[in-house]
XYZ file of C-alpha atoms in Angstrom:
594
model
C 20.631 0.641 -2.914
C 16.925 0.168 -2.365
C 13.746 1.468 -4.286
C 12.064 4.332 -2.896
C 8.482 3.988 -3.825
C 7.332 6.249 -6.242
C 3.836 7.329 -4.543
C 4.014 8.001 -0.625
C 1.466 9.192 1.251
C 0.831 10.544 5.294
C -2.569 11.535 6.888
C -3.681 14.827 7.484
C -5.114 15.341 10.985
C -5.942 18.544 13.203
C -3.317 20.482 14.463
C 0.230 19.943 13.178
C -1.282 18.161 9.844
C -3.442 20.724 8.612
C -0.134 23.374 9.724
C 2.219 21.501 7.738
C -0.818 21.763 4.732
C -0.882 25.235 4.660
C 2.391 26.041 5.625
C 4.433 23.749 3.703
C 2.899 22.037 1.014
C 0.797 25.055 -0.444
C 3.981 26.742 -0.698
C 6.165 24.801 -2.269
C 8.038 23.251 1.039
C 9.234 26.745 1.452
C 9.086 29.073 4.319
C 5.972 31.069 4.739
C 5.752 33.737 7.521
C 3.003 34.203 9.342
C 0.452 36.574 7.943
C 1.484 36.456 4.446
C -0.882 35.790 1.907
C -1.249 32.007 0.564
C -0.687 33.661 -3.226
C 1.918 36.193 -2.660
C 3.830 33.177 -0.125
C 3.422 31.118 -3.520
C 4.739 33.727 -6.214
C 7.472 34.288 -3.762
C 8.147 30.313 -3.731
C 8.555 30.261 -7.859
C 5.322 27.464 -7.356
C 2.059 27.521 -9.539
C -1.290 27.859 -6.805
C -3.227 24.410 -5.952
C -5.754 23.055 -8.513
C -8.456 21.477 -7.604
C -9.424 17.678 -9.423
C -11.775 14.921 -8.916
C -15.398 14.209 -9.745
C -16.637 14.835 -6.838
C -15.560 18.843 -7.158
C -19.561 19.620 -8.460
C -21.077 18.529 -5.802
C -20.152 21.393 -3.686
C -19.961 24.172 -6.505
C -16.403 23.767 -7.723
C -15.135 22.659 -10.963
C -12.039 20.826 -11.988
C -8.893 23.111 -12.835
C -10.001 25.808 -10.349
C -7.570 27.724 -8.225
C -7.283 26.200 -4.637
C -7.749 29.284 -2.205
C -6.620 29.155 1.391
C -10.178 29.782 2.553
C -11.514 26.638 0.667
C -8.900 24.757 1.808
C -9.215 25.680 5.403
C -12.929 24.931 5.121
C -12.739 21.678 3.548
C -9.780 19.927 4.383
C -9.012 21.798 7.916
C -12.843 21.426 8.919
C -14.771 18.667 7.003
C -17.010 21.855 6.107
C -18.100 22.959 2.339
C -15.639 25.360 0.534
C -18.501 28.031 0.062
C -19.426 27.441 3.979
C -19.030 31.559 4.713
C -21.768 32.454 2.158
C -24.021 29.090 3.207
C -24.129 29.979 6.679
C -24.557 33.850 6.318
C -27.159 32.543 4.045
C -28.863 30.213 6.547
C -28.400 33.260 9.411
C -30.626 35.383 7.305
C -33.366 32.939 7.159
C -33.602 32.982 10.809
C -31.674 29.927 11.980
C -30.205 29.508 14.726
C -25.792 29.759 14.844
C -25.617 26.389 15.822
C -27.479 25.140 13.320
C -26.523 27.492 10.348
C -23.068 25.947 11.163
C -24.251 22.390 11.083
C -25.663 22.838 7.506
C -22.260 23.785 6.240
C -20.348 20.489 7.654
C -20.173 17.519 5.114
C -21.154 14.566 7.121
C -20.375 14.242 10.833
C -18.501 17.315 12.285
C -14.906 16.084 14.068
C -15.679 17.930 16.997
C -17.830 14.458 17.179
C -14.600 12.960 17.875
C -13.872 15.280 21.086
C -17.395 14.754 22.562
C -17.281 12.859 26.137
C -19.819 10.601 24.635
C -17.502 9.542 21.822
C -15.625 6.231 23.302
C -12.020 6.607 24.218
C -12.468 10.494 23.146
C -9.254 11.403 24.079
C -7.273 8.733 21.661
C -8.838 9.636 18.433
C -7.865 12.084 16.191
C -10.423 12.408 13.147
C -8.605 11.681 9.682
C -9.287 14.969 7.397
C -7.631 13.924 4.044
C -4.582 12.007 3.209
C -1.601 13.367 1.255
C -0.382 11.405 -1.767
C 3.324 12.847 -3.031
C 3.275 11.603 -6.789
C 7.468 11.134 -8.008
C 8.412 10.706 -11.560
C 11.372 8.126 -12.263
C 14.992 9.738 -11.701
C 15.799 10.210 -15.159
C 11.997 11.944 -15.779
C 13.516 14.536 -13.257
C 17.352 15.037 -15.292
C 15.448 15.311 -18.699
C 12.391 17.770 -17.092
C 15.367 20.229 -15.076
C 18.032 19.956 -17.975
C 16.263 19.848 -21.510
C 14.064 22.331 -23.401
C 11.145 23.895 -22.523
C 9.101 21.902 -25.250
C 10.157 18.591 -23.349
C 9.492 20.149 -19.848
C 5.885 21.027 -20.854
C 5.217 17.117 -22.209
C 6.769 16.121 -18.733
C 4.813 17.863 -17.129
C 1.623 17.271 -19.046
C 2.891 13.722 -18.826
C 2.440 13.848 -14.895
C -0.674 15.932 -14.961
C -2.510 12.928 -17.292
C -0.634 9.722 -14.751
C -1.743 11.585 -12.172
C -5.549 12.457 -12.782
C -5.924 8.372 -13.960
C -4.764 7.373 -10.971
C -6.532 9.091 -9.106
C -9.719 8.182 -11.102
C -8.364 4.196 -10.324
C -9.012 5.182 -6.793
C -12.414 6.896 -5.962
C -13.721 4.152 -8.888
C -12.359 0.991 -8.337
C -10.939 1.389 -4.444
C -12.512 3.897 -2.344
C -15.028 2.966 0.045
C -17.504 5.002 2.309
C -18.104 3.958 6.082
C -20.976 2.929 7.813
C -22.542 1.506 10.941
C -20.893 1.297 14.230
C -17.630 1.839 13.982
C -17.512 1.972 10.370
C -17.445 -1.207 9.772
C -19.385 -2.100 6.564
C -18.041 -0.705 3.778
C -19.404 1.000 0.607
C -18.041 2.427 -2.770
C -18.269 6.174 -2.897
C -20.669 7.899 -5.374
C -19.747 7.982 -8.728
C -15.815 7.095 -7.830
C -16.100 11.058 -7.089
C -13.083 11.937 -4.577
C -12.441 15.820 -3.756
C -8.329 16.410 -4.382
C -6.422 19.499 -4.058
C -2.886 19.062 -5.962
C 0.159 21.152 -5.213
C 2.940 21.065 -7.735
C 6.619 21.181 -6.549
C 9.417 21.490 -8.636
C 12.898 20.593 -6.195
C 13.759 18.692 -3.302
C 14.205 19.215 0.490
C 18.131 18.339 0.086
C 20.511 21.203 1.535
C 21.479 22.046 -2.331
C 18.470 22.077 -4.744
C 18.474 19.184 -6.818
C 15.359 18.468 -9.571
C 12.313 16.824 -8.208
C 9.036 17.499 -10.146
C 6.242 16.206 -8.346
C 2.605 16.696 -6.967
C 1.187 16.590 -3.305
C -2.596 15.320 -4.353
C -4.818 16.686 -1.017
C -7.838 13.665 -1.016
C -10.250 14.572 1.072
C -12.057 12.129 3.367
C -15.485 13.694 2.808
C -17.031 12.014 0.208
C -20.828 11.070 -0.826
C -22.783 8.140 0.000
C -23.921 5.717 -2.866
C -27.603 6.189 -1.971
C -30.428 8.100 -3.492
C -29.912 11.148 -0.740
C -26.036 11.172 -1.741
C -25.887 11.928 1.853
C -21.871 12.201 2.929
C -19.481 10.487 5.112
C -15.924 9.722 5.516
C -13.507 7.526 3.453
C -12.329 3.903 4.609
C -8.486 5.169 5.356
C -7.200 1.416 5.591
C -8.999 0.667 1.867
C -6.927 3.278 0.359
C -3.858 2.493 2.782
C -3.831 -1.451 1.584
C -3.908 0.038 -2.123
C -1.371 2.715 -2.235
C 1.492 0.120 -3.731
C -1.235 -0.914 -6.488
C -1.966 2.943 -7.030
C 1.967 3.457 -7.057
C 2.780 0.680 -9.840
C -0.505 1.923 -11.824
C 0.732 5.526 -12.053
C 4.059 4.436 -12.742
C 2.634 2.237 -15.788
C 0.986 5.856 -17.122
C 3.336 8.031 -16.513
C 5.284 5.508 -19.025
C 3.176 5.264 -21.646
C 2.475 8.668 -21.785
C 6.097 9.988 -22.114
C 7.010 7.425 -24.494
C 3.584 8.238 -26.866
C 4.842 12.027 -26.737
C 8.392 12.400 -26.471
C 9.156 8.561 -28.806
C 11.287 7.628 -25.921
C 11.477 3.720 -24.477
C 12.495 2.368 -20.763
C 14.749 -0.206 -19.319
C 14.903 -1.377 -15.932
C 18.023 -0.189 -14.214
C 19.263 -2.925 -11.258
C 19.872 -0.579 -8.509
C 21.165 -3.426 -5.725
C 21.504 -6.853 -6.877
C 18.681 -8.967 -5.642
C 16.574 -6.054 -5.640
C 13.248 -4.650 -7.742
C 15.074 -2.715 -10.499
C 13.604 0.495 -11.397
C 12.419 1.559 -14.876
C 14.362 4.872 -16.416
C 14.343 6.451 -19.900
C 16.716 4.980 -22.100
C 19.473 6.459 -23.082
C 20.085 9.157 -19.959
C 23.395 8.746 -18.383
C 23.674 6.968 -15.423
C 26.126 9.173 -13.722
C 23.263 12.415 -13.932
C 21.055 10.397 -11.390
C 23.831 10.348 -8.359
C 23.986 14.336 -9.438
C 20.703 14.484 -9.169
C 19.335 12.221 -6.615
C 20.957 13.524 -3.177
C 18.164 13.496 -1.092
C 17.552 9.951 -2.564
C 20.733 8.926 -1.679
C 20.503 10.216 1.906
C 16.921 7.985 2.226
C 18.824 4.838 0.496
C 21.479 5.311 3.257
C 18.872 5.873 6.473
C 16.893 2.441 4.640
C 20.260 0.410 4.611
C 20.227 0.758 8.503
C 16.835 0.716 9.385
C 16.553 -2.763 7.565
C 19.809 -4.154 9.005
C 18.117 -3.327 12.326
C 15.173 -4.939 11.292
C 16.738 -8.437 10.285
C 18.593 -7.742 13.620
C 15.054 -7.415 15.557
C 12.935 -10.106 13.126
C 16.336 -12.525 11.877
C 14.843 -12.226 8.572
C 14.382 -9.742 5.985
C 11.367 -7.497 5.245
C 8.891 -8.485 3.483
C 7.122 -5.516 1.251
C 4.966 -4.146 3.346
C 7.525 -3.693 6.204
C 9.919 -2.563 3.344
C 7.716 0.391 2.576
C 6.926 1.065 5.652
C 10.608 1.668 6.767
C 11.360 3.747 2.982
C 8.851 6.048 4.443
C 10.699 6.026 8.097
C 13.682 6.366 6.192
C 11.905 9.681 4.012
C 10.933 10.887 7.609
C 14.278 10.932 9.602
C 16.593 12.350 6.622
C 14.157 15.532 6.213
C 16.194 18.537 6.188
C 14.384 21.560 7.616
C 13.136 23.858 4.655
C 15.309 26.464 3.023
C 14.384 30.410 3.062
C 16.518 31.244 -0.039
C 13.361 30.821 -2.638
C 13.508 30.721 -6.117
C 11.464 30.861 -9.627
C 11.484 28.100 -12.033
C 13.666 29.566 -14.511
C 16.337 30.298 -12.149
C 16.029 26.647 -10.803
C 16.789 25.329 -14.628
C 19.134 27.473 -15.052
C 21.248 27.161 -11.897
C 20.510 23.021 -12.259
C 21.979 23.467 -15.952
C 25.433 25.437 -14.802
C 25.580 22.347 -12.311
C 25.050 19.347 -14.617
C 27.739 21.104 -17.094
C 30.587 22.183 -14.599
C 30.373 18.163 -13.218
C 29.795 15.989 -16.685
C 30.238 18.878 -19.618
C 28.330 20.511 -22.221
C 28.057 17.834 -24.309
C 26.369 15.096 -22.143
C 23.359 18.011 -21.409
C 22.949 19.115 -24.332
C 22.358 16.142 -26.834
C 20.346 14.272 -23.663
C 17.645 14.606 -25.676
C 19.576 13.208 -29.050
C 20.263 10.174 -27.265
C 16.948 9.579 -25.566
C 16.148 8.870 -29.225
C 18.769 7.167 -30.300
C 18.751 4.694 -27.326
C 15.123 4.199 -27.959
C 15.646 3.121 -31.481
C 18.007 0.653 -30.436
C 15.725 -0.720 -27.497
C 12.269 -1.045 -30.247
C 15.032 -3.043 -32.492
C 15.454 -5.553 -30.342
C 13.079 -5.703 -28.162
C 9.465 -6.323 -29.277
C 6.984 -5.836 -26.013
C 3.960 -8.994 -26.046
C 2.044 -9.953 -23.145
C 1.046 -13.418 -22.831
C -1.287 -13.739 -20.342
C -0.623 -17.160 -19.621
C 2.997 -16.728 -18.826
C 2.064 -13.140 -17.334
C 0.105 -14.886 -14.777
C 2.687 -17.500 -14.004
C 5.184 -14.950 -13.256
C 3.050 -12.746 -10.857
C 1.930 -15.228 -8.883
C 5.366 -17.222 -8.285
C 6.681 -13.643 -7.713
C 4.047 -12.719 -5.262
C 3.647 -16.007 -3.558
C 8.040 -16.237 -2.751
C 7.519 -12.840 -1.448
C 4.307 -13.194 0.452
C 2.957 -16.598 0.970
C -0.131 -15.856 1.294
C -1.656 -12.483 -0.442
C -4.629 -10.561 -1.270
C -5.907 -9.454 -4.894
C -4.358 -6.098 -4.731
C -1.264 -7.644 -4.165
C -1.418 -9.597 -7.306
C -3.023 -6.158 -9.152
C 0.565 -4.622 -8.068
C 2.854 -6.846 -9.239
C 0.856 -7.682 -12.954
C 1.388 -3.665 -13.037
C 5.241 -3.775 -12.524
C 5.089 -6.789 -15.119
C 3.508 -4.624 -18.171
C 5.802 -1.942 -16.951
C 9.019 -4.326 -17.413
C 7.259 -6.022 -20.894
C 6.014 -3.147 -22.626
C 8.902 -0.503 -21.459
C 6.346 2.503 -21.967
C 4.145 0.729 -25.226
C 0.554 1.400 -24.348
C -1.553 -1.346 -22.654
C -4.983 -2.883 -23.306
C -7.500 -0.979 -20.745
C -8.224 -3.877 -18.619
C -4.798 -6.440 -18.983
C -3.774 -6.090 -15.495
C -7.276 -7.611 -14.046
C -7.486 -10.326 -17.123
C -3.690 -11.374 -15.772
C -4.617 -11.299 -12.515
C -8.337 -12.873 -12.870
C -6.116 -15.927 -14.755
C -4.219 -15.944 -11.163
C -7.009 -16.210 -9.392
C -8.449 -18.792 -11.131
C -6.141 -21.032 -11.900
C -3.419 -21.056 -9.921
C -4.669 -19.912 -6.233
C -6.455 -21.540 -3.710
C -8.453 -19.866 -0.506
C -5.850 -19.947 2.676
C -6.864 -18.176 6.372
C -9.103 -15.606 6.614
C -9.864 -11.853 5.261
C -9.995 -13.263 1.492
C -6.230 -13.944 1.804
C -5.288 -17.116 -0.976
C -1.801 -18.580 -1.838
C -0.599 -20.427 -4.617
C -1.669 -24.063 -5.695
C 0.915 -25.985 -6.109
C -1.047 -28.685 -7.623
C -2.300 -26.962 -10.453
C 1.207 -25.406 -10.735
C 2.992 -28.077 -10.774
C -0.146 -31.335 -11.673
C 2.659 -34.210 -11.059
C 4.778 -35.018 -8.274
C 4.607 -31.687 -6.550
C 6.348 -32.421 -3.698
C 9.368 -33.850 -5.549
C 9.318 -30.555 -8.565
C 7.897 -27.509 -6.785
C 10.614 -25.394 -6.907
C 8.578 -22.467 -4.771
C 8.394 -23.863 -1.570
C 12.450 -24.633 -1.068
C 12.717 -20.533 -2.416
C 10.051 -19.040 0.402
C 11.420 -21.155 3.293
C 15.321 -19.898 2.660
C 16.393 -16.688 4.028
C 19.818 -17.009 2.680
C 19.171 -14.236 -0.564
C 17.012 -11.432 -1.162
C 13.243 -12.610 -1.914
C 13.303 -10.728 -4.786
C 16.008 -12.539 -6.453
C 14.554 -16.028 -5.284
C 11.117 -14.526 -6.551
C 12.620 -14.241 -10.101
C 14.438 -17.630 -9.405
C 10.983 -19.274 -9.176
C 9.267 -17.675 -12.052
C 12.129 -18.264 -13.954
C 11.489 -22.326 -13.570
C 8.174 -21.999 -13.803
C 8.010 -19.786 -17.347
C 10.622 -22.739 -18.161
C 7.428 -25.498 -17.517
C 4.804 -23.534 -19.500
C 7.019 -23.335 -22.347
C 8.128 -27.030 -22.464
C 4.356 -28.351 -21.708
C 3.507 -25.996 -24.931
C 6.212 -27.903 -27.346
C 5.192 -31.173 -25.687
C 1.089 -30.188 -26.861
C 2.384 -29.333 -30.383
C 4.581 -31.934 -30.895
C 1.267 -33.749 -29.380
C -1.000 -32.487 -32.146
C 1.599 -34.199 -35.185
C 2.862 -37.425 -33.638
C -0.262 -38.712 -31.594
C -0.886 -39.746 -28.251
C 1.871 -41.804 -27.492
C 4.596 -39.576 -28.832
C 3.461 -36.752 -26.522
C 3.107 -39.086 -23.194
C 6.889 -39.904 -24.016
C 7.256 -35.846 -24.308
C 5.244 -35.446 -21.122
C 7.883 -37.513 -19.394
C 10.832 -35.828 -21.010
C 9.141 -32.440 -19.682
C 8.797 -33.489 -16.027
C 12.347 -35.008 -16.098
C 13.622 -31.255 -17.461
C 11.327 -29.477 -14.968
C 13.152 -31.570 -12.396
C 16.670 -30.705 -13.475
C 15.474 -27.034 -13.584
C 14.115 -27.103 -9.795
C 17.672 -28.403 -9.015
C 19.446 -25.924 -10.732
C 17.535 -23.181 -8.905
C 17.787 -24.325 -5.383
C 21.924 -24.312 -6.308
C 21.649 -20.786 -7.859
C 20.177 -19.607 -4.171
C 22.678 -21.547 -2.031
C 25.770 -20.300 -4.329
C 24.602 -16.196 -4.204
C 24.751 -16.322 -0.593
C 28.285 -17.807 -0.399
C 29.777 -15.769 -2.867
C 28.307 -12.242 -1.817
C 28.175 -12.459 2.331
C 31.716 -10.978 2.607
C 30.505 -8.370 0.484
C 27.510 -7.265 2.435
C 29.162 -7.357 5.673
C 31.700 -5.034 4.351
C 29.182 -2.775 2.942
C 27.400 -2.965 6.932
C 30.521 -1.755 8.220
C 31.215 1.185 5.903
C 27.647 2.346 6.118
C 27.488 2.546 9.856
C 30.376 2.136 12.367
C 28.500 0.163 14.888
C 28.209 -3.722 14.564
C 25.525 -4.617 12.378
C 24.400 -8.211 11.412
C 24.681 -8.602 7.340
C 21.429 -8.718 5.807
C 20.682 -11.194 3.380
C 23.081 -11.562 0.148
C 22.261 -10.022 -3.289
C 21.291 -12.327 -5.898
C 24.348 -11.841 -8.343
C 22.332 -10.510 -11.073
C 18.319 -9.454 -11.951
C 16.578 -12.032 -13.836
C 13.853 -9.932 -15.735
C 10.278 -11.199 -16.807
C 9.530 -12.692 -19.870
C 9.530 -10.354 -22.228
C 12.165 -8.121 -21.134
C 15.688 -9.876 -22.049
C 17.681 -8.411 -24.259
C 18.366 -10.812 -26.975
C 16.215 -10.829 -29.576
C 14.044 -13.326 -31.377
C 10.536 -14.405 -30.492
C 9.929 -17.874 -28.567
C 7.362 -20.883 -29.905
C 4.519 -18.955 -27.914
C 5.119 -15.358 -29.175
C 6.753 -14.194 -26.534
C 10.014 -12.946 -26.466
C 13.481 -15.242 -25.776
C-alpha cells in the first residue's frame, strides 16, 4: 500500500486542542473522567507521566527530564503563560501591583486574548497557535521486536527513540525554527540558542479496536520561544517554517533512530517495497514479514482510507499527488479511520504479555521466540554483502533527479529530505558523518540547479546534467511530463540513467589519463552514444509498466471500494534502489557499490 509518514504532526489551539492535550494525549489516548487527577488518570492508563526536553526549559526554571504536571502544562501550553505563573503573580500581588498587571508579567510574549481584541483585524477568524504536536513512530518491525522480545531489547528500543527523538528535535529549534516579527510576522528570525520548550508523552499501543504494538512519543513544542536579541525578549514560533520542514525532520529522525538501534542491538535494515512504484520503507532485517500485517491494523485501516482518498484525488486533479498532497491526504487518511478511545486500560506488562499470547496462537512459538536470533543472523548476511559508501558525487546525482521527477521545481529542504532517505537506503543503519546530508545537498545546489520562479524555489540544470545535446539525451524531462506510472518509480528510472552517465564519464577520464587526448575524445563519443541508448531504454521501461499493470490497478479500485473509481497511475513493476543499496556484491570503479 502506501507509506505512512513516520513523524505527523497537528496544531494545538484553544478549546478542543488544548482538551484533546490534556485529555487524551497526557493519558495515554485513554479515557480520563472528569475530575481525576492527571497522575492517578496516568497510572491507571499503564503510561509513564510527560517529561519535559529542550534547551529552552531554563529559561523559565525547569530542567530537562522533569515531570510534566497538569498545572505547568495548563499554564504554558493552554495559556502562553510561565509554568511557575501561580507563585510569579502571587509574588507580584504582594509587591503592590495591580491584578492586571501581576497577570501580564506571567505571559511569555503577547497574551492570545490579543487575538480576541476588536482591535485585532478579522478578530473573529483567528485562532492563536499554542504549540504543535509532533507524534514520533518507529518503523513496523521496531514495534514487533519492542512488544515481543526481552526486556533488555525493549529498554535499547526505547532508549533508541528517546536519543532519535531529542536530536531531532535539537535539528529543529537550531537549524529550522524561526521567531516572528513586525506586522504580521513577517520577517523572520532564528530562536535563541535553537532553545524550543517540548513536553513528550510516551504511548505504548494503538487506537485500533484490538491493541496492537505502537511505541511512540507525542513531543508538545511550544510556540513561545525567546528572541535572538540581547533582552531575550519572547515571541511566537513561525508555524509554516516548521510546517515546510516536518518531512526533512521525519527522514532525519528516521536516519537516527537507525543508527542507533543498529550501534546497540548489531542489527542492519533493508528497504521493504510496500506497493510497487512506491517509496519502500526501511525495516530490521531479519523480522518476518507476516508479524507486520499482525501488527499493523490500524496501519492497514489508514493504507485503505489513503487508497481512496488518492483515487479521488487523480479523479479531481487527473494526475497523481505529488508529496506534499500525498502527506497531506496520509494525515486525512490518519484522521477519518480514528476509532474512538477504549476504556478497558492496561499496564505495560499486561500489554506484552497479551501481544505475546497473540503473536504465538497466529505464527507459533518458534517465530517469537528466536526473533531476536535472526535479527542477527540476517544482519550478518546483509554486512556480507553489502558494504554501505557514500559518494557524494553520485549521492547528489540521485537526489536531485529524484527530487526534480517528483517536483520540478523545489526548495532546499526538499533536497535535505530526500539526501536523508538516501543515507538511510546506503548505510542501512551504519552511522553517518555529522554534516553528509548538507555536503550532498550543497553539491546539488551547486552544481546541478539553477534559480527558477520565486520564494528561492530552483530546478535542475539540465545543461550541466547532461553538457551535450541535452535536448536529444535528457532522459528527465520525457519522465516528469508522463503521468502514465508512479513518480516514484520514474524518479528511480531517471537516477538510474543518470548514475549510469557519471560512471561511464569516470572510465572515459581514466582511460583519459593512460591513452591521451585523443583516445578519450573517441571514449567521450562512445559515452554519449551509451547515454543515448540508456535514455531510450528508460522512456520504454515507463511506457511498458503502465501497459502491463493497468488491469491490475483497476481491479484493485474495484475491490477496495464498490463505487466506480478511475485507476490511478500503474506501479512500476519493481523498486530500483540507490546506488549503494543492490544486493549483489562487489564494489564499482568509483567505490561505490554494483
Amino acid at each position: 500500500m502506501f507509506h505512512v509518514p513516520v513523524i505527523s504532526k497537528a496544531e494545538l489551539r484553544p478549546g478542543d486542542g488544548v482538551r484533546y492535550l490534556f485529555r487524551g494525549v497526557m493519558v495515554g489516548d485513554g479515557h480520563r473522567p472528569a475530575g481525576k487527577a492527571l497522575r492517578d488518570a496516568q497510572d491507571e492508563a499503564g503510561v509513564p507521566p510527560g517529561i519535559w526536553r529542550g534547551r529552552g526549559l531554563t529559561a523559565v526554571g525547569l530542567t530537562p527530564g522533569d515531570e510534566v504536571s497538569e498545572r505547568q502544562a495548563e499554564l504554558l501550553l493552554g495559556e502562553g503563560r510561565h509554568p511557575d505563573a501561580d507563585r510569579i503573580e502571587r509574588e507580584r500581588l504582594q509587591a503592590g501591583d495591580d491584578p492586571a498587571k501581576a497577570r501580564r508579567a506571567t505571559v511569555l510574549g503577547r497574551p492570545i486574548e490579543h487575538n480576541r481584541s476588536p482591535k485585532t483585524d478579522k478578530a473573529k477568524e483567528r485562532r492563536p497557535w499554542l504549540g504543535m504536536d509532533l507524534v514520533f513512530r518507529p518503523p513496523p518491525t521496531a514495534h514487533i521486536a519492542w512488544a515481543l522480545m526481552g526486556d533488555e531489547e525493549r529498554r535499547v528500543l526505547e532508549e533508541c527513540q528517546d536519543i532519535s527523538v531529542d536530536k531531532t528535535l535539537g535539528w529543529l529549534g537550531e537549524s529550522v525554527a524561526q521567531i516572528r516579527s513586525g506586522s504580521g510576522g513577517k520577517h523572520r528570525k532564528p530562536i535563541r540558542d535553537g532553545a524550543l520548550i517540548v513536553a513528550v508523552f510516551r504511548h505504548y499501543e494503538s487506537r485500533a479496536a484490538e491493541s496492537k504494538p505502537l511505541l511512540h512519543d507525542h513531543a508538545v513544542v511550544s510556540i513561545r520561544a525567546r528572541r535572538p536579541d540581547a533582552k531575550g525578549t519572547w515571541g511566537n514560533l513561525s508555524a509554516d517554517t516548521l510546517l515546510a520542514h516536518i518531512v526533512a525532520a521525519d527522514t532525519l529522525y528516521l536516519l537516527f533512530f537507525m543508527e542507533e538501534v543498529s550501534a546497540r542491538l548489531g542489527w542492519a535494515w533493508e528497504p521493504r517495497e510496500v506497493t510497487p512504484g512506491r517509496r519502500p520503507v526501511m525495516e530490521i532485517a531479519g523480522i518476518d514479514q507476516r508479524l507486520i500485517g499482525w501488527q499493523s491494523t490500524r496501519r492497514q485501516q489508514i493504507e485503505e482510507a489513503l487508497f481512496v482518498l488518492t483515487a479521488e484525488y487523480v479523479e479531481e486533479h487527473g494526475h497523481e499527488p505529488g508529496e506534499r498532497a500525498a502527506y497531506g491526504l496520509a494525515c486525512r487518511a490518519a484522521d477519518r479511520t480514528r476509532p474512538p478511545k477504549r476504556k478497558d486500560l492496561r499496564s505495560l506488562s499486561e500489554l506484552r504479555e497479551r501481544w505475546r499470547e497473540s503473536a504465538i496462537a497466529s505464527f507459533g512459538a518458534d517465530v517469537v521466540d528466536r526473533l531476536a536470533e535472526r535479527a542477527r543472523a540476517a544482519a550478518a548476511a546483509v554486512w556480507a554483502r553489502v558494504r554501505p559508501v557514500v559518494d557524494v558525487v553520485l549521492a547528489a546525482v540521485d537526489v536531485v533527479a529524484v527530487v526534480y521527477v517528483m517536483r520540478g521545481a523545489f526548495k532546499r529542504h526538499h533536497l535535505l529530505a530526500e539526501a536523508r532517505r538516501y543515507l538511510s537506503y546506503v548505510l542501512r543503519g551504519q552511522p553517518h558523518q555529522p554534516g553528509l546530508d548538507e555536503r550532498i545537498v550543497q553539491t546539488v545546489v551547486d552544481d546541478y540547479t539553477r534559480p527558477v520562479g520565486r520564494g528561492r524555489k530552483m530546478t535542475a540544470d539540465l545543461h550541466a546534467l547532461y553538457p551535450r545535446d541535452t535536448d536529444d539525451q535528457a532522459v528527465l524531462r520525457p519522465l516528469i511530463r508522463t503521468r502514465t506510472a508512479p513518480l516514484y518509480a520514474r524518479a528511480r528510472l531517471a537516477a538510474g540513467a543518470l548514475s549510469a552517465r557519471v560512471y561511464e564519464l569516470r572510465r572515459a577520464d581514466r582511460l583519459d589519463s593512460r591513452t591521451g587526448r585523443k583516445a578519450g575524445h573517441a571514449l567521450e563519443q562512445e559515452t554519449d552514444v551509451a547515454a543515448l541508448e540508456q535514455t531510450r531504454a528508460t522512456i520504454e521501461a515507463v511506457a511498458k509498466m503502465a501497459a502491463k499493470l493497468q488491469d491490475g490497478i483497476r481491479e484493485r479500485a474495484v475491490a477496495q471500494n464498490p463505487r466506480p473509481q478511475p485507476a490511478p497511475s500503474a506501479p512500476a513493476p519493481s523498486h530500483t534502489p540507490p546506488p549503494g543499496v543492490q544486493q549483489t556484491p562487489g564494489r564499482t570503479p568509483t567505490g561505490g557499490l554494483t
